[in-house]
XYZ file of C-alpha atoms in Angstrom:
695
model
C 119.007 131.551 82.619
C 122.490 131.220 81.376
C 122.889 128.083 79.170
C 124.037 127.001 75.420
C 121.546 125.526 73.507
C 121.773 123.020 70.723
C 120.020 123.137 67.420
C 116.998 120.479 67.320
C 116.842 118.208 65.062
C 114.655 117.437 62.159
C 111.617 118.722 62.112
C 112.432 120.781 65.375
C 109.905 120.873 68.228
C 108.243 124.697 66.769
C 107.339 122.524 63.444
C 103.762 121.489 63.041
C 103.230 118.053 63.474
C 100.336 115.159 62.812
C 98.954 113.180 66.256
C 100.705 109.937 65.049
C 103.721 111.789 65.432
C 103.453 112.985 68.933
C 104.408 111.797 72.344
C 102.909 113.714 75.396
C 105.091 112.138 78.606
C 105.008 113.480 81.874
C 107.913 112.920 84.100
C 106.397 111.999 87.714
C 107.958 110.850 90.654
C 109.247 111.528 94.387
C 110.922 114.355 94.804
C 114.745 113.877 94.810
C 114.813 110.743 92.307
C 115.801 112.560 89.456
C 113.206 113.307 87.530
C 114.810 116.975 85.777
C 117.651 116.136 85.721
C 116.794 112.867 83.380
C 114.522 115.021 81.491
C 117.666 117.467 80.916
C 119.864 114.416 79.494
C 116.858 113.267 77.210
C 117.022 117.055 75.682
C 120.611 116.015 74.912
C 120.513 113.036 73.382
C 117.474 114.828 71.153
C 120.635 117.196 70.464
C 118.342 120.216 71.690
C 121.123 120.281 74.929
C 124.857 120.776 74.318
C 125.162 119.438 77.836
C 122.553 118.866 80.955
C 122.191 120.780 83.588
C 122.465 120.512 87.528
C 119.540 120.811 89.678
C 122.200 121.385 92.187
C 123.761 124.863 90.299
C 120.398 125.723 89.774
C 121.086 125.574 85.492
C 118.224 123.029 84.221
C 115.473 124.494 81.616
C 113.024 123.267 83.416
C 113.586 125.059 87.050
C 113.302 127.976 85.400
C 111.695 130.268 88.200
C 113.419 132.225 90.885
C 112.082 130.393 93.740
C 113.118 126.816 92.127
C 116.524 127.917 91.655
C 116.205 129.100 96.128
C 114.615 125.777 96.730
C 116.861 123.939 95.112
C 113.777 121.864 93.499
C 110.672 122.348 90.986
C 107.418 123.837 92.570
C 105.868 124.272 88.841
C 105.029 121.765 85.573
C 107.826 122.590 82.815
C 107.296 121.727 78.695
C 110.624 120.639 77.198
C 110.149 119.334 73.422
C 111.837 116.945 71.679
C 112.131 115.290 68.352
C 113.556 111.959 67.868
C 113.282 109.801 64.865
C 110.756 112.073 63.509
C 108.303 111.822 66.032
C 107.874 114.960 68.593
C 108.109 114.188 72.280
C 106.617 116.775 74.835
C 108.397 115.762 77.900
C 106.134 117.044 80.736
C 108.595 117.467 83.760
C 106.017 117.739 87.408
C 107.119 118.101 90.965
C 108.006 115.295 93.062
C 106.960 117.449 96.242
C 103.052 116.730 97.974
C 102.706 120.100 98.342
C 102.837 120.104 94.481
C 100.695 117.082 93.614
C 98.171 119.937 91.538
C 101.134 120.499 88.592
C 100.712 116.897 88.514
C 97.258 116.628 88.093
C 97.376 119.389 85.630
C 100.130 117.323 83.783
C 97.703 113.892 83.940
C 95.256 115.682 81.914
C 97.673 117.061 79.108
C 99.713 113.845 78.759
C 99.045 110.436 76.934
C 101.866 108.747 79.004
C 103.343 108.839 82.315
C 107.241 108.419 83.188
C 107.302 106.602 86.305
C 110.915 107.593 87.757
C 112.397 105.948 90.927
C 115.636 106.211 92.046
C 117.806 103.314 92.478
C 119.257 104.268 95.864
C 116.102 105.254 97.571
C 113.308 102.296 95.806
C 109.616 102.626 96.451
C 108.247 105.060 99.435
C 104.571 105.988 100.344
C 104.982 109.100 98.669
C 105.485 107.105 95.728
C 103.119 104.256 95.663
C 100.696 107.804 96.159
C 101.611 109.342 92.932
C 101.885 105.889 91.137
C 98.088 105.443 92.897
C 97.159 109.722 91.318
C 98.512 107.917 87.850
C 96.398 104.744 88.258
C 93.269 106.492 89.711
C 92.875 108.112 85.752
C 94.082 105.249 84.179
C 97.627 106.758 83.128
C 99.915 104.939 80.821
C 102.744 103.798 83.160
C 106.534 103.424 82.469
C 109.417 103.173 84.787
C 112.487 104.551 84.813
C 115.302 103.853 87.637
C 117.829 106.154 88.051
C 120.305 107.259 89.730
C 122.403 104.125 88.513
C 125.577 105.753 89.348
C 124.669 106.169 93.149
C 127.134 104.462 95.533
C 123.660 102.781 97.030
C 122.274 102.014 93.678
C 120.419 98.283 93.221
C 118.564 98.034 90.210
C 117.216 94.705 90.484
C 116.689 95.373 94.174
C 114.508 98.253 93.146
C 112.673 96.193 89.884
C 111.922 93.601 92.221
C 110.318 96.434 95.073
C 108.721 98.105 92.212
C 106.835 94.576 90.986
C 105.949 94.060 94.469
C 104.468 97.784 94.878
C 103.150 98.043 91.875
C 102.484 94.952 90.331
C 103.453 91.954 88.295
C 103.152 93.692 84.556
C 105.572 96.087 85.761
C 108.491 94.226 83.773
C 112.226 95.042 82.103
C 112.592 96.147 79.045
C 116.664 96.158 79.808
C 119.011 94.956 82.108
C 122.191 97.412 82.939
C 125.156 95.560 83.127
C 128.372 96.960 82.640
C 127.886 100.526 82.176
C 125.453 99.729 79.776
C 122.315 98.607 78.746
C 121.325 94.962 77.387
C 117.559 94.769 75.453
C 115.122 91.855 76.226
C 113.037 91.472 72.956
C 116.068 91.671 70.335
C 118.593 90.550 72.797
C 120.283 87.045 73.086
C 119.740 83.869 75.225
C 122.208 85.211 78.495
C 118.987 86.596 79.895
C 116.184 83.911 78.945
C 114.574 84.147 82.232
C 113.566 87.643 82.050
C 113.401 87.894 78.365
C 110.508 84.945 78.614
C 108.597 86.978 80.846
C 108.761 90.291 78.867
C 107.674 88.362 76.011
C 105.147 86.415 77.825
C 103.851 89.320 79.345
C 103.606 91.125 76.138
C 101.700 88.428 74.078
C 99.482 88.032 76.451
C 98.402 91.026 75.823
C 98.529 90.698 72.219
C 95.022 90.939 69.852
C 96.985 87.698 67.965
C 95.129 84.731 70.263
C 97.674 82.410 67.529
C 100.942 83.976 69.303
C 101.346 82.241 72.591
C 101.026 78.870 70.919
C 103.244 79.731 68.526
C 105.940 81.406 70.545
C 105.183 78.128 73.496
C 106.087 75.740 70.224
C 109.394 77.033 69.874
C 109.007 80.474 67.134
C 110.794 82.929 67.260
C 108.571 85.669 67.571
C 109.582 88.521 64.968
C 110.855 91.868 67.222
C 108.659 94.418 65.152
C 105.339 92.511 65.807
C 106.946 92.150 69.868
C 107.125 96.396 69.950
C 103.741 96.364 68.130
C 102.021 94.633 70.757
C 104.082 96.459 73.465
C 103.000 99.491 72.475
C 99.141 98.643 72.781
C 99.933 96.918 75.920
C 101.520 100.279 77.248
C 98.302 102.617 76.017
C 95.959 99.654 77.671
C 98.234 100.434 81.127
C 98.307 96.372 81.040
C 101.723 96.314 81.074
C 104.569 98.867 81.955
C 108.237 98.283 80.805
C 110.827 99.164 83.006
C 114.545 100.897 81.619
C 117.267 101.554 83.492
C 118.813 105.548 82.908
C 121.815 107.198 83.858
C 121.050 111.004 83.941
C 124.828 111.262 84.787
C 126.460 109.432 81.899
C 123.682 109.432 79.645
C 123.263 105.352 79.275
C 120.541 104.807 78.552
C 118.975 107.594 77.211
C 118.478 107.031 73.266
C 117.375 103.419 74.446
C 114.414 105.729 76.181
C 113.332 108.008 73.423
C 113.428 104.825 71.103
C 111.251 103.197 73.676
C 109.115 106.280 73.877
C 108.673 106.325 69.851
C 107.995 102.636 69.178
C 106.238 101.902 72.080
C 104.492 104.994 74.202
C 100.741 105.948 73.254
C 100.050 108.367 71.074
C 97.850 111.036 71.069
C 95.370 108.994 69.221
C 95.428 106.227 71.393
C 94.101 108.392 74.347
C 90.153 108.475 75.125
C 88.988 112.172 74.613
C 87.294 114.150 77.609
C 83.934 114.228 77.436
C 82.961 117.723 75.820
C 80.049 119.687 77.366
C 78.226 122.888 76.757
C 78.454 125.808 79.150
C 75.115 125.734 79.925
C 75.610 122.254 81.167
C 74.188 120.393 78.534
C 75.904 116.811 76.351
C 78.365 118.648 73.909
C 79.206 116.625 70.662
C 81.780 114.194 70.919
C 85.590 115.003 69.035
C 87.796 113.251 68.616
C 91.678 113.784 68.140
C 91.320 115.226 65.122
C 93.745 118.662 63.419
C 90.650 119.046 60.916
C 88.210 118.715 63.846
C 85.554 121.371 65.927
C 88.463 123.599 68.460
C 88.652 121.363 71.924
C 91.892 122.941 73.784
C 92.315 122.704 77.350
C 94.616 125.530 79.844
C 96.436 122.921 81.916
C 99.024 125.895 83.404
C 99.048 130.039 84.208
C 101.791 132.085 84.443
C 102.321 135.257 84.346
C 106.099 136.555 82.389
C 106.713 140.310 83.098
C 107.027 140.965 79.329
C 104.725 138.403 77.689
C 101.697 139.204 80.463
C 99.293 136.229 81.256
C 101.034 132.703 78.980
C 98.904 129.794 78.914
C 100.355 126.172 78.297
C 97.538 124.646 76.749
C 96.918 121.161 75.527
C 94.698 120.918 72.408
C 92.656 117.982 71.832
C 90.658 118.801 68.702
C 91.055 121.280 66.137
C 94.049 123.550 65.553
C 95.039 126.984 67.055
C 95.805 129.983 65.194
C 97.831 132.551 66.020
C 96.141 136.216 66.208
C 92.684 134.260 65.996
C 89.334 135.047 68.616
C 88.703 131.662 70.574
C 86.042 131.417 73.548
C 86.469 131.105 76.962
C 84.722 128.916 79.335
C 85.546 127.969 82.921
C 82.774 126.405 84.731
C 83.437 125.360 88.113
C 80.761 125.139 89.471
C 78.826 123.095 87.346
C 80.819 119.929 88.987
C 81.644 121.253 92.045
C 80.861 119.057 95.288
C 80.251 122.291 97.474
C 79.624 126.135 96.219
C 82.238 127.499 94.105
C 84.878 130.038 96.091
C 85.400 133.501 94.805
C 88.564 132.634 93.950
C 87.213 130.724 90.756
C 84.151 132.364 89.365
C 82.082 130.729 86.198
C 83.027 132.992 83.065
C 82.201 133.255 79.423
C 83.672 135.057 77.301
C 85.425 135.861 73.166
C 89.048 136.824 73.597
C 91.557 137.502 70.963
C 94.873 135.497 71.144
C 98.445 136.604 70.810
C 101.147 134.778 69.435
C 101.446 130.692 69.686
C 104.808 129.472 70.952
C 106.764 125.943 72.306
C 108.166 126.661 74.933
C 111.433 125.392 76.165
C 111.958 126.064 79.826
C 111.821 130.231 79.311
C 112.547 130.314 75.497
C 109.777 130.288 74.046
C 109.797 129.262 69.892
C 107.212 130.808 67.496
C 104.655 128.409 66.363
C 102.448 128.915 62.952
C 99.914 126.945 64.410
C 99.588 123.830 66.563
C 97.450 120.992 66.059
C 95.426 118.369 67.395
C 97.509 116.086 69.900
C 100.118 118.785 70.600
C 100.712 120.883 73.533
C 101.643 125.154 73.024
C 101.466 128.428 75.053
C 99.230 130.245 74.279
C 99.581 134.081 74.616
C 97.588 137.607 75.540
C 95.007 135.395 77.064
C 93.613 138.152 80.108
C 91.016 136.058 80.800
C 91.813 132.658 81.044
C 92.437 130.380 84.061
C 94.122 126.608 84.746
C 91.448 124.558 83.810
C 89.353 126.976 80.750
C 88.208 125.520 77.970
C 89.373 127.054 74.395
C 87.009 126.968 71.889
C 85.571 128.242 68.391
C 83.424 131.466 68.701
C 80.311 129.577 66.645
C 80.510 126.518 68.550
C 81.536 127.648 72.355
C 82.198 124.563 74.523
C 83.589 123.051 78.138
C 85.683 120.592 79.390
C 84.881 118.988 82.754
C 87.876 120.914 85.075
C 90.085 117.157 86.200
C 89.744 116.912 89.911
C 92.047 119.086 91.471
C 92.950 118.554 95.450
C 90.998 120.183 98.244
C 94.208 122.932 99.986
C 93.783 121.989 104.359
C 96.691 123.988 105.341
C 95.153 128.261 105.899
C 97.956 130.693 106.654
C 96.484 133.745 107.227
C 98.426 137.415 106.165
C 98.404 140.766 106.755
C 100.157 143.530 104.456
C 103.642 144.476 105.713
C 102.288 148.644 104.852
C 99.354 150.418 103.707
C 100.653 150.934 99.757
C 100.255 146.871 99.384
C 96.984 147.070 99.949
C 95.496 147.717 96.731
C 97.844 145.818 95.407
C 96.317 142.989 97.618
C 93.535 141.804 95.839
C 94.869 142.299 92.235
C 97.945 139.825 93.551
C 96.142 137.252 94.991
C 93.269 137.108 91.943
C 95.959 136.319 89.549
C 97.583 134.045 91.984
C 94.419 132.529 92.325
C 94.158 132.402 88.087
C 97.278 130.483 87.407
C 96.543 128.340 90.461
C 93.851 125.688 91.075
C 94.717 124.718 94.076
C 95.141 127.742 96.166
C 91.848 129.310 98.030
C 91.566 132.646 98.867
C 89.274 132.936 101.711
C 88.349 136.577 103.008
C 86.685 135.391 106.897
C 83.807 138.229 107.765
C 84.285 136.703 111.147
C 87.802 137.481 111.928
C 88.906 139.600 109.632
C 91.336 137.676 108.140
C 92.589 137.065 104.110
C 92.959 133.293 104.487
C 95.317 131.446 102.080
C 93.570 127.837 101.686
C 97.093 125.439 100.499
C 98.544 122.912 100.173
C 101.191 122.644 101.972
C 104.485 124.574 104.268
C 106.571 124.785 100.607
C 103.022 125.316 98.888
C 102.876 128.476 100.797
C 105.974 129.691 100.516
C 106.161 129.355 96.464
C 102.799 132.088 96.915
C 104.848 134.413 98.785
C 107.302 134.094 97.329
C 105.157 135.089 94.398
C 103.241 137.665 95.979
C 105.873 139.651 96.335
C 108.392 139.022 93.650
C 105.763 138.755 90.662
C 103.343 141.833 91.887
C 105.446 143.881 94.793
C 103.147 142.890 97.358
C 105.074 142.248 101.052
C 102.764 140.003 103.002
C 103.683 138.483 107.096
C 102.131 135.457 107.664
C 99.916 136.522 111.405
C 98.131 133.425 113.504
C 95.048 132.230 111.837
C 92.220 133.166 114.333
C 89.507 130.621 114.414
C 85.520 131.738 114.792
C 84.437 130.714 118.172
C 81.429 131.880 119.960
C 79.858 132.212 122.982
C 77.078 131.480 124.330
C 74.996 131.987 128.331
C 76.080 128.933 130.810
C 73.105 129.233 133.207
C 70.103 131.123 133.167
C 69.823 134.582 134.482
C 67.952 138.077 134.888
C 69.054 141.005 133.637
C 68.010 144.413 133.813
C 68.914 146.671 131.614
C 68.632 150.892 132.435
C 69.622 153.638 129.918
C 68.710 157.172 131.471
C 70.751 160.516 130.173
C 69.454 164.091 130.796
C 71.467 166.568 129.139
C 69.238 169.518 128.258
C 65.903 168.982 125.724
C 64.922 165.597 125.008
C 66.854 162.916 127.206
C 66.872 159.072 126.624
C 64.784 156.825 129.525
C 64.580 153.170 128.476
C 64.343 150.311 131.696
C 63.779 146.934 130.698
C 63.834 143.403 132.860
C 65.196 140.218 130.650
C 65.260 136.662 131.523
C 68.544 134.696 129.673
C 68.236 130.984 129.604
C 70.835 129.131 127.141
C 69.085 126.620 124.131
C 70.743 123.564 123.002
C 73.797 123.725 120.236
C 72.394 124.870 116.892
C 69.036 125.971 118.403
C 69.711 130.037 117.014
C 67.776 132.967 119.083
C 64.209 133.217 121.029
C 62.609 136.378 122.238
C 59.802 136.460 124.287
C 57.034 139.529 125.074
C 55.663 138.798 128.622
C 55.370 142.165 129.404
C 51.679 143.143 131.246
C 50.250 146.483 131.485
C 51.897 148.320 129.329
C 55.345 148.723 131.254
C 56.989 148.937 127.909
C 55.330 150.159 124.869
C 54.257 148.145 122.247
C 55.781 150.370 119.764
C 59.623 149.662 121.480
C 59.333 146.211 122.284
C 60.864 145.300 118.757
C 63.186 147.982 119.587
C 64.792 145.830 122.479
C 64.980 142.765 120.432
C 66.882 144.494 117.777
C 68.926 145.752 120.866
C 69.544 142.129 122.041
C 70.463 141.083 118.754
C 73.511 143.672 118.041
C 74.764 142.871 121.601
C 74.636 139.320 120.571
C 76.145 140.071 117.223
C 78.895 141.696 118.881
C 79.532 139.446 121.850
C 79.414 139.755 124.987
C 82.535 138.617 126.940
C 85.269 137.937 124.455
C 84.023 140.203 121.606
C 82.584 136.861 119.235
C 78.864 136.509 118.452
C 76.839 135.349 121.135
C 74.488 132.666 119.905
C 71.821 129.604 120.965
C 69.566 131.749 123.825
C 66.355 131.910 124.914
C 65.684 135.573 125.556
C 61.984 137.185 128.024
C 61.338 140.339 127.855
C 59.475 140.969 131.523
C 59.085 144.161 132.433
C 60.318 148.125 132.189
C 59.815 151.390 132.556
C 59.434 154.468 130.314
C 59.426 157.864 129.805
C 56.040 159.915 127.436
C 58.627 161.919 126.097
C 61.999 160.633 126.602
C 61.941 157.499 125.387
C 62.845 156.354 121.999
C 63.826 153.486 119.399
C 67.259 153.570 120.246
C 67.032 154.526 124.117
C 65.068 151.004 124.320
C 67.986 148.804 121.601
C 70.727 150.710 124.053
C 68.750 149.329 127.054
C 68.114 145.675 125.481
C 71.700 145.232 124.985
C 72.624 146.392 128.514
C 70.682 144.051 129.986
C 72.389 141.425 128.085
C 75.418 142.261 129.253
C 74.139 142.196 132.763
C 72.387 139.289 132.705
C 75.811 137.429 131.592
C 77.408 138.904 135.039
C 75.438 136.464 136.113
C 75.169 133.355 134.761
C 78.617 133.420 133.503
C 79.565 132.879 129.474
C 81.433 129.883 127.839
C 83.196 129.544 124.640
C 82.020 127.528 121.429
C 84.297 126.298 119.095
C 83.788 125.092 116.023
C 84.653 120.934 115.211
C 85.222 119.407 111.583
C 84.473 116.363 110.430
C 87.682 114.676 109.093
C 87.969 111.690 106.957
C 92.261 111.026 106.848
C 93.604 108.158 104.032
C 96.418 106.530 105.204
C 98.387 103.343 104.967
C 97.272 100.911 107.288
C 100.352 101.025 109.239
C 100.090 104.566 110.522
C 96.392 104.020 111.597
C 97.717 103.603 115.005
C 99.750 106.890 114.966
C 97.203 108.581 113.516
C 94.115 107.332 115.552
C 96.508 108.359 118.801
C 97.162 111.593 117.421
C 93.719 112.253 116.894
C 92.922 111.713 120.268
C 95.828 114.054 121.392
C 94.130 117.268 119.505
C 91.156 116.580 121.365
C 89.826 114.494 118.913
C 86.870 111.741 118.914
C 87.327 109.122 116.252
C 83.842 108.062 115.239
C 85.881 104.480 113.225
C 88.028 103.278 110.737
C 87.187 101.368 107.024
C 89.505 99.747 104.563
C 89.216 101.157 101.179
C 89.573 100.143 97.523
C 93.099 100.337 97.820
C 94.828 97.443 99.267
C 96.793 98.100 102.500
C 94.427 101.867 102.605
C 92.679 102.721 105.676
C 89.528 105.727 106.132
C 90.099 106.984 109.695
C 87.195 109.359 110.522
C 86.784 112.032 113.890
C 85.427 114.860 114.614
C 88.825 117.466 115.955
C 88.034 121.268 117.011
C 89.401 123.914 114.538
C 91.710 125.282 116.879
C 93.080 121.550 116.935
C 93.303 122.007 113.049
C 95.375 124.754 112.152
C 99.088 123.272 111.229
C 97.135 119.768 111.162
C 98.076 119.369 107.480
C 101.919 120.065 107.911
C 101.809 118.031 111.193
C 100.630 115.170 109.223
C 102.476 115.297 106.738
C 105.151 114.477 109.493
C 103.692 111.597 110.948
C 103.231 109.804 107.382
C 105.576 110.577 105.829
C 103.819 112.730 103.070
C 101.988 109.301 102.414
C 98.849 110.558 104.049
C 96.147 113.091 103.477
C 93.072 114.402 104.705
C 89.126 116.560 103.866
C 87.720 118.065 106.178
C 84.085 119.765 106.450
C 81.919 121.407 109.329
C 80.544 119.494 111.474
C 79.065 121.507 114.718
C 79.957 124.191 117.735
C 80.549 122.002 120.782
C 82.038 124.088 124.439
C 85.364 124.767 124.919
C 86.712 122.665 128.195
C 87.656 124.783 130.928
C 91.574 124.131 130.676
C 91.266 125.374 126.745
C 89.037 128.520 127.583
C 91.986 129.827 130.159
C 94.435 129.507 127.314
C 92.411 131.752 125.289
C 91.311 134.283 127.697
C 94.927 134.398 128.681
C 95.406 135.311 124.883
C 92.831 137.540 124.829
C 94.371 139.490 127.646
């Protein structure tokens, strides 16, 4: 990436600092709100850069991947450290597009405060509210920045009022934007008594000094430094959310925002520590943000560099990381998994020697001699560490409970374009899965497809781009196959006759069967009613084996046949030419013969889905589910005001693109989960379409 960089001021972002002088800030907001441009402007204000880059021309520090240049948007979490007034501020720029919410959640684990960016010309929409809930769910302190002040449709006051309505009355401006400059409310004059009074009262209400409100009401002028101290306590608790207007184009408000980060954003010392366990899942020791404590760090992002190999972005919670030291790497997702762990992320425990330590600024890396508790760094040469893994000392292996990742719901079936890419595909997918916990790789034994479970179309595009660009594997998307079944429509009889004479021992086996369809989920029953030795006893299991084999292969459609009772009623044998294989073949032929009389039908898998959606969109969601042949089971309100969960049974055939289509219906605000419910008979009109596709 071509760009000019300035000289970091003071200690420099790569220097070791104590946790009290660190601020880890996650920059979040809806796509297009101006997060990355804001980060650029803060780097300029701190003297790290000589000029701010542009998202439009792809010259920003944080958007350094080729795919980000092509798509003109952030797709991954990026670290941009700076120093202001002797405090190191680690800015973590998170993508705003909903497909990359996994990057947001990783950033929430690494950060101690969230800087929530809302564009002055856009306001608060449903995706913005969804991001606010993401932050609130983990108790993350939040500060609001109103961006794009120079936009023709900018309405700062209107957006602040909208944010207060959407996020709560504890969203309070600490600066006002007037005449192209900011006016501070804590130390400001008396021209803005109403706004200043609301802010000061909000701060005092959170103060631990119970006499402060009486003193303020009594007319005492409260010292600004005291108010800033109490503001920091209120922000750290998540009970008050300051608002700062910042114009990333002109730089108005950038210095004031940096000042606020230093004075009023919580340090790592105030952030609750994650719970520590032993690798076996037992309780571990309590940890503190102490550079001299036991080493406990977590990989929050994994990338692959063509020159450096695998690079792990690590948040250090306790202890100190040193270069060229040996650490214990623990990854134990299955201990906390709601369902069986996927093959994409197997549990692992191992010791690894780390390489260099560095502090990244976009693509650039500054070497660090050590990294202490509370800080964030890049660790090289951890060949097995994956996103979400814990790094601890070899003597005391520990593991942190992984943060909650969203379940990918958009399946994308792929195949390689050339035979030579088949061997590279496996290793490429394995590396992608190690980097991205929101990717699930499925090798479906029934459909014989490789399926990437992704967060959405944009996520899938990025994964395929990385697969080709990083690992040299070109693939194409193919139509996703759904694992159908078939069964008999009605009872029928069948005759299997396998008679061949070709010199020497021939093949001779005849069997008669009756077939009855059973209720869905009953499986297979085999009944022997042969009398008089028409089929010798030793060949009766052979008939059953042949029938089972034919059911596995399918009869009419090639899909497995299920839910049958097959009764062997009669047969014929030959003293010389009958054999195990002859009766297996006859059993399969008998089942196929019965199918021509009884007829077969498709069975399709049906999922139970739960859609979390705003109350205003419930009607549209239910109508869409019904159009997908879904059966709505009901709806119920949630603890989140204005949100409703809609439950329904929907055929998997109708859910192949649902993740993308739901996003379109709900403007990106709704989410859903799915789980297998049962198999059901496919309606005749859908069966006819399936037959046409098969032909």
